[in-house]
């Protein structure tokens, strides 16, 4: 990520994206489906638990919102074909993946998630094409590209979870939470970090060196956390601190430099909510990793789902994506 200048990139101006009618319809469908799932979980908690609701939120709401914010600016660009294919596949693949929760875990449940894996493969291909096109020249573009590239990892772990596999001896809940982690990190943390960088280049280029360091931490953080969980508690703790510090820096840059230049007022309010939710959610992540490493305290999985999962998903992720939807919207 060797940038000669942090000047705004005219090829990726914040306002140049298209929220198509198909994407709008799929997002609305996703909201309706997710609210229905939420009502079902309230009526019968044994049918859907909090972790499954988080995953469904990623499939039906976060994904289409995120894709709208990273659309190619030129409809004739060769990347646009891959992007359109992913957009068309998303609602169908999401419905099939959701249907896997209606059947017992096993081969059929895993098979129902395969279309979602194919969809995320298209998203990753689009991300790879963006990465090659950017030539690693801008930290914000690299962030967005890696966010798209990470997504199939979440789909692969979701297949393992629905099949009932326990790779490396991980508990069933850890396999499922890994799937959730790699759905939200790409399409909230990395995409939002990229959008912050785009805007920062416009309003405060002098802060770009700080942003570049934070962006690098957000890019490598998810892989380091996964490696730490697999191989080393110390690495897991260091990775959690690096990722949290990087995201908190992005949140601080948002509040200090981007917020004053943000319109409309609702968008500013959502950015504030997103940033403060990020501070809370990442403090839980660091506390959990430190507790596991030192043994001084224990944060249970249910507590982490509440304090880290839901706060980040609804506060940081959903509020952040809605904020940038409003901020980027053309008058």
C-alpha positions as a printed Julia matrix, in Angstrom:
331×3 Matrix{Float64}:
   0.0     0.0     0.0
   2.45    2.63   -1.24
   0.55    5.83   -1.84
   2.31    8.91   -3.14
  -0.6    11.11   -2.19
  -3.74   10.7    -0.09
  -5.77   12.81   -2.51
  -9.35   11.72   -3.32
  -9.49    9.06   -6.0
 -11.88   10.19   -8.74
 -12.48    6.58   -9.76
 -13.95    5.81   -6.36
 -15.73    8.95   -5.26
 -17.95    8.43   -2.24
 -21.11    9.37   -4.11
 -20.52    7.18   -7.16
 -22.35    3.99   -6.32
 -25.68    2.58   -7.42
 -28.27    1.16   -5.08
 -30.2    -0.72   -7.76
 -33.84   -1.65   -7.56
 -32.86   -5.31   -7.23
 -30.56   -4.56   -4.33
 -33.19   -2.41   -2.66
 -35.77   -5.18   -3.04
 -33.38   -7.83   -1.73
 -32.53   -5.64    1.25
 -36.22   -5.09    2.02
 -36.88   -8.81    1.66
 -33.95   -9.48    3.98
 -35.27   -7.12    6.63
 -38.71   -8.78    6.49
 -37.22  -12.28    6.7
 -34.92  -11.33    9.56
 -37.71   -9.67   11.53
 -39.77  -12.81   11.01
 -36.9   -14.92   12.32
 -36.54  -12.59   15.3
 -40.26  -12.92   16.09
 -39.93  -16.7    15.82
 -37.0   -16.71   18.25
 -38.98  -14.63   20.74
 -41.98  -16.94   20.5
 -39.87  -20.11   20.66
 -36.23  -19.58   21.7
 -35.53  -23.27   21.09
 -36.08  -22.75   17.34
 -33.47  -20.01   16.82
 -30.82  -18.79   19.25
 -28.93  -15.49   19.34
 -25.98  -16.78   17.34
 -28.24  -17.99   14.53
 -30.04  -14.64   14.48
 -26.67  -12.89   14.11
 -25.8   -15.09   11.16
 -29.16  -14.43    9.5
 -28.64  -10.7     9.99
 -25.38  -11.0     8.06
 -26.97  -13.03    5.25
 -30.08  -10.95    4.71
 -29.32   -7.37    5.77
 -25.63   -6.61    6.16
 -24.61   -8.28    2.9
 -26.91   -6.39    0.49
 -26.27   -3.09    2.29
 -22.53   -3.63    1.99
 -22.63   -4.65   -1.67
 -24.51   -1.47   -2.55
 -21.69    0.6    -1.05
 -18.92   -1.07   -3.05
 -20.55   -1.15   -6.49
 -18.37   -0.39   -9.53
 -18.72    3.2   -10.66
 -18.65    2.35  -14.37
 -21.47    0.02  -15.49
 -19.39   -0.94  -18.53
 -16.39   -1.95  -16.41
 -15.55   -5.65  -16.8
 -15.9    -5.99  -13.03
 -19.52   -4.91  -13.27
 -20.54   -8.26  -14.79
 -19.23  -10.18  -11.79
 -20.8    -7.66   -9.43
 -24.22   -7.97  -11.1
 -24.04  -11.76  -10.94
 -23.31  -11.59   -7.21
 -26.16   -9.12   -6.65
 -28.62  -11.37   -8.48
 -27.51  -14.47   -6.58
 -27.51  -12.96   -3.08
 -31.2   -13.18   -2.06
 -31.67  -16.69   -3.48
 -28.47  -17.96   -1.85
 -29.44  -16.31    1.46
 -32.88  -17.95    1.46
 -31.38  -21.37    0.8
 -28.77  -20.89    3.52
 -31.52  -19.85    5.94
 -33.49  -22.95    4.98
 -30.6   -25.05    6.27
 -31.65  -24.08    9.81
 -35.06  -25.66    9.22
 -33.56  -29.14    8.85
 -31.32  -31.12   11.2
 -27.59  -30.65   10.86
 -26.03  -32.98    8.33
 -25.5   -33.45    4.62
 -28.76  -31.79    3.5
 -28.22  -28.79    5.77
 -24.68  -28.35    4.45
 -25.86  -28.74    0.83
 -28.35  -25.91    1.28
 -25.45  -23.58    2.13
 -23.5   -24.44   -1.05
 -25.23  -21.71   -3.14
 -24.13  -19.19   -0.51
 -20.55  -20.43   -0.91
 -20.84  -19.91   -4.67
 -22.24  -16.42   -4.1
 -19.38  -15.5    -1.78
 -17.0   -16.86   -4.42
 -18.4   -14.3    -6.87
 -17.98  -11.59   -4.25
 -14.38  -12.68   -3.69
 -13.71  -12.68   -7.44
 -15.05   -9.14   -7.62
 -12.81   -8.21   -4.69
  -9.79   -9.77   -6.39
 -10.5    -7.81   -9.56
 -10.72   -4.61   -7.52
  -7.47   -5.45   -5.75
  -5.65   -6.06   -9.03
  -7.12   -2.88  -10.46
  -5.97   -0.84   -7.47
  -2.43   -2.3    -7.67
  -2.26   -2.0    -3.89
  -1.94    1.74   -4.4
  -4.57    2.91   -1.9
  -5.16    1.64    1.62
  -8.91    2.28    1.44
  -9.32    0.23   -1.74
  -7.17   -2.59   -0.38
  -9.38   -2.69    2.74
 -12.56   -3.04    0.69
 -11.0    -5.66   -1.59
  -9.8    -7.78    1.32
 -13.22   -7.49    2.94
 -14.72   -9.08   -0.15
 -11.94  -11.67   -0.35
 -12.44  -12.82    3.25
 -16.16  -13.57    2.82
 -15.91  -17.15    1.42
 -14.09  -18.18    4.6
 -17.26  -17.47    6.53
 -19.34  -19.46    4.03
 -16.96  -22.44    4.25
 -17.16  -22.48    8.04
 -20.94  -22.2     7.85
 -21.01  -25.35    5.71
 -18.86  -27.11    8.29
 -21.15  -25.91   11.07
 -24.33  -27.08    9.34
 -22.72  -30.41    8.48
 -21.83  -30.91   12.13
 -18.08  -31.08   11.51
 -15.6   -30.2    14.24
 -12.3   -29.41   12.48
  -9.2   -29.44   14.68
 -11.4   -30.6    17.55
 -13.16  -27.24   17.93
 -16.45  -27.25   19.83
 -19.57  -26.97   17.7
 -20.3   -23.44   18.94
 -16.77  -22.29   18.05
 -17.19  -23.54   14.49
 -20.46  -21.64   14.16
 -19.07  -18.46   15.76
 -16.12  -18.59   13.35
 -18.61  -18.57   10.49
 -20.31  -15.53   12.02
 -16.97  -13.79   12.63
 -15.94  -14.09    8.98
 -19.29  -12.79    7.79
 -19.24   -9.63    9.87
 -15.54   -8.74    9.76
 -15.42   -8.52    5.93
 -18.7    -6.71    5.37
 -18.62   -4.4     8.35
 -15.13   -3.79    9.69
 -13.18   -3.86    6.43
 -15.76   -2.25    4.15
 -16.49    0.48    6.68
 -12.77    1.06    7.21
 -12.39    1.46    3.46
 -15.26    3.95    3.28
 -13.73    5.95    6.14
 -10.45    6.1     4.22
 -12.13    7.38    1.07
 -13.76   10.2     2.97
 -10.66   10.96    5.04
  -8.65   11.52    1.85
 -11.14   14.26    0.99
 -11.54   16.04    4.31
  -8.21   15.51    6.15
  -5.33   14.18    4.0
  -2.86   14.94    6.8
  -4.36   12.09    8.85
  -3.7     9.56    6.1
  -0.51    8.05    7.63
  -2.43    7.2    10.81
  -5.23    5.72    8.75
  -2.84    3.54    6.73
  -1.45    1.91    9.88
  -4.96    1.31   11.24
  -6.12   -0.07    7.9
  -3.25   -2.55    7.84
  -4.21   -3.73   11.32
  -7.83   -4.27   10.26
  -6.72   -6.21    7.16
  -4.38   -8.64    8.93
  -6.27   -8.76   12.25
  -8.91  -11.38   11.32
  -6.3   -13.81    9.99
  -4.13  -13.31   13.08
  -7.09  -13.9    15.4
  -7.96  -17.11   13.55
  -4.36  -18.26   13.77
  -4.23  -17.47   17.47
  -7.42  -19.4    18.24
  -5.98  -22.37   16.37
  -2.38  -22.37   17.58
  -1.58  -19.96   20.43
  -3.39  -18.09   23.19
  -0.63  -15.48   23.17
  -1.03  -14.89   19.43
  -4.81  -14.72   19.9
  -4.41  -12.05   22.58
  -1.93  -10.0    20.54
  -4.15  -10.28   17.47
  -7.23   -9.19   19.41
  -5.39   -6.15   20.74
  -4.07   -5.25   17.27
  -7.49   -5.58   15.65
  -9.23   -3.69   18.45
  -6.67   -0.88   18.49
  -6.87   -0.54   14.72
 -10.67   -0.37   14.69
 -10.77    2.04   17.62
  -8.38    4.27   15.68
 -10.71    4.14   12.68
 -13.61    5.06   14.97
 -11.65    7.96   16.45
 -10.72    9.27   12.98
 -14.4     9.09   12.07
 -15.49   11.12   15.1
 -12.71   13.71   14.91
 -12.38   14.37   11.17
 -15.27   12.87    9.23
 -18.21   13.62   11.52
 -17.95   17.45   11.25
 -18.07   17.2     7.45
 -20.94   14.71    7.35
 -24.47   15.4     6.13
 -27.34   14.81    6.71
 -27.84   15.06   10.46
 -29.26   11.53   10.66
 -26.09   10.26    9.02
 -23.99   12.03   11.65
 -26.03   10.46   14.43
 -25.62    6.99   12.96
 -21.85    7.5    12.62
 -21.65    8.49   16.29
 -23.66    5.42   17.31
 -21.49    3.2    15.11
 -18.22    4.54   16.52
 -19.22    4.29   20.18
 -20.66    0.81   19.65
 -17.31   -0.14   18.14
 -15.48    1.04   21.27
 -17.75   -1.06   23.49
 -17.75   -4.16   21.3
 -13.98   -4.27   20.86
 -13.38   -3.8    24.59
 -15.25   -7.09   25.08
 -13.05   -8.76   22.46
  -9.85   -7.65   24.22
 -11.2    -8.61   27.65
 -12.17  -12.06   26.38
  -8.73  -12.71   24.86
  -6.86  -11.41   27.91
  -9.02  -13.52   30.2
  -8.34  -16.66   28.17
  -4.6   -15.97   28.11
  -4.1   -15.03   31.77
  -6.88  -17.1    33.33
  -7.63  -14.12   35.56
 -11.3   -13.95   34.55
 -13.77  -15.6    32.2
 -16.22  -14.08   29.77
 -18.72  -16.73   28.73
 -19.77  -17.29   25.12
 -23.33  -16.03   25.79
 -21.91  -12.85   27.35
 -19.62  -12.36   24.34
 -22.52  -12.81   21.94
 -24.4   -10.07   23.78
 -21.58   -7.62   24.54
 -19.44   -8.18   21.47
 -21.62   -9.82   18.82
 -24.85   -7.85   19.05
 -23.2    -4.52   19.88
 -20.89   -4.79   16.89
 -23.55   -6.18   14.54
 -26.35   -3.7    15.25
 -24.35   -0.76   16.58
 -21.11   -0.66   14.67
 -22.09   -2.61   11.56
 -25.72   -1.83   10.79
 -25.6     1.79   11.98
 -22.35    2.33   10.11
 -23.65    0.9     6.83
 -26.87    2.91    7.08
 -24.85    6.04    7.85
 -22.7     5.65    4.73
 -25.8     4.87    2.68
 -27.2     8.26    3.72
 -23.89   10.1     3.45
 -23.18    8.74   -0.03
 -26.71    9.17   -1.37
 -26.97   11.59   -4.27
 -29.38   14.51   -3.72
